[in-house]
Amino acid sequence: MGNKVSIGLLGLGVVGTGVIKIIKDHQEKLVHQLGSDVQVKSALVRSLDKERDVSLEGTLLTTNPDDILNDPEIDIIVEVMGGIDQTREYILKAFSTKKHVVSANKDLVALHGPELQEAARKNKCDFYYEASVAGGIPILRGITEGLSSDRITKIMGIVNGTTNYILTKMDKEGLSYDVALKQAQELGFAEADPTADVEGLDAARKMAILARLAFSMDVDLEDVKVKGISNISLDDLKYANKLGYTMKLIGNADFKDDKIEVDVQPTMLAKNHPLASVNDEFNAVYVYGDAVGETMFYGPGAGSLPTATAITSDVVSVIKNMLLGVTGSQHLDPHFDKQLKTADKRFGQYYVRLHVKDEVGVFSRISALFNDLNISFKRILQNPIIKDENAEIIVVTHQTSLENFQTALNQLKDLDAVIETKSYYKVEGDAEK
Amino acid sequence: MGNKVSIGLLGLGVVGTGVIKIIKDHQEKLVHQLGSDVQVKSALVRSLDKERDVSLEGTLLTTNPDDILNDPEIDIIVEVMGGIDQTREYILKAFSTKKHVVSANKDLVALHGPELQEAARKNKCDFYYEASVAGGIPILRGITEGLSSDRITKIMGIVNGTTNYILTKMDKEGLSYDVALKQAQELGFAEADPTADVEGLDAARKMAILARLAFSMDVDLEDVKVKGISNISLDDLKYANKLGYTMKLIGNADFKDDKIEVDVQPTMLAKNHPLASVNDEFNAVYVYGDAVGETMFYGPGAGSLPTATAITSDVVSVIKNMLLGVTGSQHLDPHFDKQLKTADKRFGQYYVRLHVKDEVGVFSRISALFNDLNISFKRILQNPIIKDENAEIIVVTHQTSLENFQTALNQLKDLDAVIETKSYYKVEGDAEK
């Protein structure tokens, strides 16, 4: 590598231009840390003619990936092009020619992380992807290094900025879901097609990556149960507030008795929970370790410069490893065989909102149904406002198994007094009275 | 080192026993990560007979430091004995015999960090001290690795659990300072002699260490300006709340135009600031980077197991470096020469509470005094409750230099209408109306 490290960029969108900008701006600091110049030698683009928001002096643009992947002078590939199948091929090729790879691609890492890790290890290459989870927050380092000697038993994350922005606006300003989504789109916090964000898939990808690292297990994307936010009504937010909770889209990964569960779902968090005050487009990851107890990492989950910062910090780690001759050494095989919890071992508290007939004895029948399943109530709200001659009942249960809770939901359908189960959500923590 | 790494413990108090416990509990995980057994071979203690809260099987107790420092089988010294002069000597001796050192000793690192770092570097030894700042929070790694490619321009930290506990109790439960302190002492959150905590010195030590790493500058403990919490009254907390602020003991380190300021002082934080909801004995460090924007690291600031976790994670880093043959490589000379901001370059907003004579024209004289110094008001509260025929005036200023503000405080003393300046505090952020 001499006294110059050359980087090849795959992709030159907002994050790619951010990487070029940060490396240029911090050249002096990088030289101080590393003793060598760091240069983006070339970048793979779709169009050579497009106007770019950064000076490209010293960087060659090309539409041919081989110009980068076959360039023997290039030491590190930074992949910010997105996509899955073709990108996977490029990265595998990079490893085969002994190039290190830094990626921000959560879709790819969630789906093919173990395979890519293995290819990197075989070729003594580094493969880092801090930017793939929670943008500018150095959470993967926090888990793999900072808490390396602890046993992490729980991770809860607000890992999608779009949904957190929408829920914050609904909660604080009373906007409807549709209006809040539109606002998020106008501000660039949501895509034109917001499905992957609002249906929880983006968060699921990040939770798969987090769970894999935290629990040292081959967690697959399909192991993550997902429920999105598109059906949340302002009524539920109002009741959540009344009960001392805040609604957040929470990614939850839990490890107990050698078994795990990973899911993403709208969750009513007690307002005194550290995650409850994470608002707008911010992200945060709450980590519970046996010894350390509660920790939380907070910051911007996306954005050109925060993401580019995480990428450049990964590049710095790779260069340090190159200088020390220890690339490829950070990869570990998973320590544990994956075992998923079955529904009878997944425990939680639940909020349920029911529309019921306004007649005598209704509540006692509902109460008996839950009671027969050993589910007891922690809070009960009977809505004094009666709509269309129906009444509304809201309960928050104590801990119960998911299996029991699903049985309760099924039995409620058959109960004549219940007109409709309007909504149900998982509840985390104890709200202050 | 063969397939066994031997540790010598200096000190076997609550943190030392925590280290033994964690290393034993996580032996399997450590072997998986490192491929070698990790064993606490011996521990320096004051008394051989004392009952200990951990199984000491396999660990030799000694009252003679040379049994550890001269033992050629010991690879890593973990220093949890505290103290300064003698401890410094032990650590220097450890480096001279090529032992790596992990320390939790903020007093020592704040005072002699650069000297110890240099001794480590010369001997190709590692010197890690994650546990010295904010206990279980991996903040030093966050700064030096996670944000390595960013330019950190501001750190604000709640880095003392004792004072945060006391302020939380005063604020939420209306306890007086004395009662809250006593409660903290009973719960083990405060020492019998609480001076170092409540007067801000403990926080100052941590801020010196943080500023040194974040700004790559030789920050000395004496560069840190300190004001403690022992004079805070419930009145000020009440007004803070009314104005939309929460009082916290904040360590602040600021870097601008190549100049820095570092201080610790009670600060009124806007309630929407991420640090404002950090309560009880918890710690958090808020980091602002040019590119990443706002990030925050939250967790337990003290406690046997959280601190021991940070220490053990450092031990894991040292062992990885030993395996890779790259110990001593993480030390960098400071990049910048230290330049401290003078009072005319230190800017802030301030809260001032005055007792004044209850007569016509008083407010306009006070207002003119500030106005002549180019200090304008952001908020004004005139207390309707008149005590002893005096009135109370509270103002929050816009940004002004510390120099101007100090001039204002001096001039207020000479103003006949002002009976007393009851209190003044720095203000951070904009409270929501």
Coordinates of N, CA and C in Angstrom, one line a residue, chain A residues 22 25-26 28-30 32-34 130 135-138 141-142 144-152 214 216 274 277 282 286 290-300 305-306 308-314 316-317 320 324-326 329 332-336, chain B residues 22 25-26 28-30 32-34 130 135-138 141-142 144-152 214 216 274 277 282 286 290-300 305-306 308-314 316-317 320 324-326 329 332-336:
Chain A
I22 N -15.9 13.7 3.1 CA -15.3 13.5 4.5 C -13.8 13.2 4.3
D25 N -12.1 16.4 3.5 CA -12.1 17.4 4.6 C -11.1 17.0 5.7
H26 N -11.0 15.7 5.9 CA -10.3 15.2 7.1 C -8.9 14.6 6.7
E28 N -6.0 15.7 6.6 CA -4.9 16.0 7.6 C -5.0 15.0 8.8
K29 N -6.2 14.9 9.4 CA -6.4 14.0 10.5 C -6.1 12.6 10.1
L30 N -6.5 12.2 9.0 CA -6.3 10.8 8.5 C -4.8 10.5 8.4
H32 N -2.5 12.0 10.0 CA -2.0 12.0 11.3 C -2.2 10.6 12.0
Q33 N -3.4 10.1 11.8 CA -3.8 8.8 12.4 C -3.1 7.6 11.7
L34 N -2.9 7.7 10.4 CA -2.5 6.5 9.7 C -1.2 6.6 9.0
E130 N -20.5 -1.1 9.5 CA -21.1 -0.3 10.6 C -22.3 0.6 10.1
G135 N -27.1 4.2 10.8 CA -26.3 5.3 10.2 C -25.1 5.7 11.0
G136 N -25.2 6.9 11.7 CA -24.0 7.4 12.3 C -23.7 6.9 13.7
I137 N -24.5 6.0 14.2 CA -24.3 5.5 15.6 C -23.3 4.3 15.5
P138 N -22.2 4.4 16.2 CA -21.3 3.3 16.2 C -21.7 2.1 17.0
R141 N -19.7 -1.6 16.6 CA -18.5 -1.6 17.5 C -18.8 -1.7 18.9
G142 N -19.9 -0.9 19.3 CA -20.3 -1.0 20.7 C -20.6 -2.4 21.2
T144 N -19.7 -5.4 19.5 CA -18.6 -6.4 19.3 C -17.4 -6.1 20.1
E145 N -17.1 -4.8 20.4 CA -15.9 -4.5 21.2 C -16.2 -4.0 22.6
G146 N -17.0 -2.9 22.6 CA -17.3 -2.3 23.9 C -17.9 -3.2 24.9
L147 N -18.8 -4.1 24.5 CA -19.5 -5.0 25.4 C -19.0 -6.4 25.1
S148 N -17.8 -6.6 24.6 CA -17.3 -7.9 24.2 C -17.3 -8.9 25.3
S149 N -17.1 -8.4 26.6 CA -17.0 -9.4 27.6 C -18.3 -9.6 28.4
D150 N -19.3 -9.0 27.9 CA -20.6 -9.2 28.6 C -21.5 -10.2 27.8
R151 N -22.5 -10.6 28.5 CA -23.5 -11.5 27.8 C -24.7 -10.6 27.5
I152 N -24.9 -10.3 26.2 CA -26.0 -9.4 25.8 C -27.3 -10.3 25.8
A214 N -24.9 -9.7 18.3 CA -25.0 -9.6 19.8 C -25.1 -11.0 20.4
S216 N -24.2 -13.9 18.7 CA -23.2 -14.8 18.0 C -23.9 -16.1 17.5
P274 N -35.7 4.6 28.4 CA -34.8 5.5 27.7 C -35.1 5.7 26.3
S277 N -38.0 8.7 24.7 CA -37.8 10.1 24.4 C -37.0 10.3 23.1
F282 N -34.5 10.5 14.6 CA -33.4 9.9 15.3 C -33.6 8.4 15.6
Y286 N -31.0 0.3 22.4 CA -30.9 0.0 23.8 C -30.4 -1.4 23.9
D290 N -26.0 -8.7 30.8 CA -26.0 -9.3 32.1 C -25.3 -8.5 33.2
A291 N -24.1 -8.1 32.8 CA -23.2 -7.4 33.8 C -23.4 -5.8 33.7
V292 N -23.4 -5.3 32.5 CA -23.4 -3.8 32.4 C -24.8 -3.3 32.7
G293 N -25.9 -4.1 32.6 CA -27.2 -3.5 32.7 C -27.6 -2.8 31.5
E294 N -28.3 -1.6 31.7 CA -28.8 -0.9 30.6 C -27.8 0.0 29.9
T295 N -27.7 0.0 28.6 CA -26.9 1.0 27.9 C -27.7 1.4 26.7
M296 N -27.5 2.6 26.2 CA -28.2 3.0 25.0 C -27.3 3.9 24.1
F297 N -27.4 3.7 22.8 CA -26.6 4.4 21.8 C -27.6 5.2 21.0
Y298 N -27.4 6.5 20.9 CA -28.4 7.4 20.3 C -27.7 8.2 19.2
G299 N -28.4 8.5 18.1 CA -27.9 9.4 17.1 C -28.7 9.4 15.8
P300 N -28.1 10.0 14.7 CA -28.8 10.0 13.5 C -28.8 8.6 12.8
L305 N -24.0 12.6 5.5 CA -22.8 12.7 6.2 C -22.7 11.8 7.4
P306 N -23.7 11.6 8.2 CA -23.6 10.6 9.3 C -23.2 9.2 8.8
A308 N -21.8 8.5 5.9 CA -20.4 8.6 5.4 C -19.4 8.5 6.5
T309 N -19.7 9.1 7.6 CA -18.8 9.1 8.8 C -18.6 7.7 9.2
A310 N -19.7 6.9 9.4 CA -19.5 5.5 9.8 C -18.7 4.7 8.8
I311 N -18.9 5.0 7.5 CA -18.2 4.3 6.5 C -16.7 4.6 6.6
T312 N -16.4 5.9 6.8 CA -15.0 6.3 6.8 C -14.3 5.8 8.1
S313 N -15.1 5.7 9.2 CA -14.5 5.1 10.4 C -14.1 3.6 10.1
D314 N -15.0 2.9 9.4 CA -14.7 1.6 9.0 C -13.4 1.5 8.1
V316 N -11.0 3.6 8.1 CA -9.8 3.8 9.0 C -9.5 2.5 9.7
S317 N -10.5 1.8 10.2 CA -10.2 0.5 10.9 C -9.5 -0.5 9.9
K320 N -5.9 0.6 9.4 CA -5.1 0.3 10.6 C -4.7 -1.2 10.5
L324 N -1.0 -3.0 10.2 CA -0.6 -3.9 11.2 C -0.5 -5.3 10.7
G325 N -1.0 -5.5 9.5 CA -0.9 -6.9 8.9 C -1.9 -7.9 9.5
V326 N -3.0 -7.4 9.9 CA -3.9 -8.3 10.6 C -5.3 -8.3 10.0
S329 N -8.9 -10.7 10.5 CA -8.8 -11.3 11.8 C -10.0 -11.1 12.7
L332 N -15.5 -14.0 13.3 CA -15.6 -15.1 14.2 C -16.8 -15.9 13.7
D333 N -16.6 -17.2 13.7 CA -17.8 -18.1 13.4 C -18.8 -17.9 14.6
P334 N -20.1 -18.1 14.3 CA -21.1 -17.9 15.4 C -20.7 -18.9 16.5
H335 N -21.0 -18.5 17.7 CA -20.6 -19.3 18.8 C -21.8 -20.3 19.2
F336 N -23.0 -19.9 18.9 CA -24.1 -20.7 19.3 C -24.9 -21.2 18.1
Chain B
I22 N -16.7 -11.8 36.3 CA -17.0 -11.8 34.9 C -16.1 -12.7 34.1
D25 N -17.3 -16.2 34.8 CA -18.7 -16.5 34.1 C -18.6 -16.6 32.6
H26 N -17.7 -15.8 32.0 CA -17.6 -15.7 30.6 C -16.5 -16.5 30.0
E28 N -16.1 -19.3 28.8 CA -16.4 -20.0 27.5 C -16.4 -19.1 26.3
K29 N -17.1 -17.9 26.5 CA -17.1 -16.9 25.5 C -15.7 -16.4 25.2
L30 N -14.9 -16.2 26.2 CA -13.6 -15.6 26.0 C -12.7 -16.6 25.3
H32 N -13.8 -18.8 23.2 CA -14.3 -18.7 21.8 C -13.7 -17.6 21.0
Q33 N -13.7 -16.4 21.7 CA -13.2 -15.2 21.0 C -11.7 -15.2 20.8
L34 N -11.0 -15.7 21.8 CA -9.6 -15.5 21.9 C -8.8 -16.8 21.7
E130 N -10.9 2.4 29.5 CA -12.3 2.6 29.2 C -13.1 2.8 30.5
G135 N -18.1 4.5 33.6 CA -18.3 3.1 33.9 C -18.5 2.1 32.8
G136 N -19.8 1.7 32.7 CA -20.1 0.7 31.7 C -20.3 1.2 30.3
I137 N -20.2 2.5 30.0 CA -20.5 3.0 28.7 C -19.2 3.0 27.9
P138 N -19.2 2.3 26.7 CA -18.0 2.3 25.9 C -17.7 3.6 25.2
R141 N -14.0 4.2 23.3 CA -14.0 3.5 22.0 C -14.9 4.2 21.0
G142 N -16.1 4.7 21.5 CA -17.0 5.4 20.6 C -16.3 6.6 20.0
T144 N -12.8 7.3 19.9 CA -11.5 7.0 19.2 C -11.7 6.1 18.0
E145 N -12.7 5.3 18.0 CA -12.9 4.4 16.9 C -14.1 4.7 16.1
G146 N -15.3 4.7 16.8 CA -16.5 4.9 16.1 C -16.6 6.2 15.3
L147 N -16.1 7.3 15.9 CA -16.2 8.6 15.3 C -14.8 9.0 14.8
S148 N -13.9 8.0 14.6 CA -12.5 8.4 14.3 C -12.4 9.3 13.0
S149 N -13.3 9.2 12.1 CA -13.2 10.0 10.9 C -13.9 11.3 10.9
D150 N -14.5 11.6 12.1 CA -15.2 12.8 12.2 C -14.4 13.9 13.0
R151 N -14.8 15.1 12.9 CA -14.2 16.2 13.7 C -15.2 16.5 14.9
I152 N -14.8 16.0 16.1 CA -15.7 16.3 17.2 C -15.5 17.7 17.7
A214 N -11.0 13.4 22.5 CA -11.9 13.9 21.4 C -11.2 14.9 20.6
S216 N -7.7 15.5 20.6 CA -6.3 15.1 20.3 C -5.4 16.3 20.8
P274 N -31.3 15.8 24.5 CA -31.2 14.4 24.8 C -30.7 14.1 26.2
S277 N -33.3 14.0 29.9 CA -34.0 12.9 30.4 C -33.1 11.8 31.0
F282 N -27.8 7.4 36.4 CA -27.2 7.1 35.1 C -26.3 8.2 34.6
Y286 N -22.9 13.1 25.5 CA -23.5 13.6 24.2 C -22.3 14.1 23.4
D290 N -18.9 17.2 13.5 CA -19.2 18.0 12.3 C -20.1 17.2 11.3
A291 N -19.7 16.0 11.1 CA -20.4 15.2 10.0 C -21.6 14.4 10.6
V292 N -21.3 13.8 11.8 CA -22.3 12.9 12.3 C -23.5 13.6 12.9
G293 N -23.2 14.9 13.4 CA -24.2 15.6 14.1 C -24.3 15.1 15.5
E294 N -25.5 15.0 16.1 CA -25.7 14.6 17.5 C -25.6 13.1 17.7
T295 N -24.8 12.6 18.6 CA -24.9 11.2 19.1 C -24.9 11.2 20.6
M296 N -25.4 10.2 21.2 CA -25.3 10.1 22.7 C -25.1 8.7 23.1
F297 N -24.3 8.5 24.1 CA -24.1 7.2 24.7 C -24.6 7.2 26.2
Y298 N -25.4 6.3 26.5 CA -26.1 6.3 27.8 C -25.9 5.0 28.5
G299 N -25.7 5.0 29.8 CA -25.6 3.8 30.6 C -25.2 4.0 32.0
P300 N -24.9 2.9 32.7 CA -24.5 3.0 34.1 C -23.1 3.6 34.2
L305 N -20.2 -4.4 38.6 CA -20.3 -5.2 37.3 C -20.1 -4.4 36.0
P306 N -20.8 -3.2 35.9 CA -20.6 -2.4 34.7 C -19.2 -2.0 34.6
A308 N -16.5 -3.5 35.8 CA -15.8 -4.7 35.5 C -15.9 -5.1 34.1
T309 N -17.1 -4.9 33.5 CA -17.4 -5.2 32.1 C -16.5 -4.4 31.2
A310 N -16.4 -3.1 31.5 CA -15.5 -2.2 30.7 C -14.1 -2.7 30.8
I311 N -13.7 -3.0 32.0 CA -12.3 -3.5 32.2 C -12.1 -4.8 31.4
T312 N -13.0 -5.7 31.5 CA -12.8 -7.0 30.8 C -12.8 -6.8 29.3
S313 N -13.6 -5.9 28.8 CA -13.6 -5.6 27.3 C -12.2 -5.0 27.0
D314 N -11.6 -4.2 27.8 CA -10.3 -3.7 27.6 C -9.3 -4.9 27.6
V316 N -9.9 -7.9 26.8 CA -10.1 -8.6 25.5 C -9.4 -7.9 24.4
S317 N -9.4 -6.6 24.4 CA -8.7 -5.9 23.3 C -7.2 -6.1 23.4
K320 N -6.4 -9.6 22.2 CA -6.4 -9.6 20.7 C -5.1 -9.0 20.1
L324 N -2.2 -10.8 17.8 CA -1.9 -10.2 16.5 C -0.5 -9.6 16.5
G325 N 0.1 -9.5 17.7 CA 1.5 -8.9 17.7 C 1.5 -7.4 17.5
V326 N 0.4 -6.7 17.9 CA 0.4 -5.3 17.6 C 0.1 -4.5 18.8
S329 N 0.2 -0.2 19.7 CA 0.1 0.5 18.4 C -1.1 1.5 18.4
L332 N -1.4 7.5 20.1 CA -1.0 8.5 19.1 C -0.6 9.8 19.9
D333 N 0.4 10.5 19.4 CA 0.7 11.8 20.0 C -0.5 12.7 19.7
P334 N -0.7 13.7 20.6 CA -1.7 14.6 20.3 C -1.4 15.3 19.0
H335 N -2.5 15.6 18.3 CA -2.4 16.2 17.0 C -2.3 17.7 17.0
F336 N -2.9 18.3 18.0 CA -3.0 19.8 18.1 C -2.3 20.3 19.4

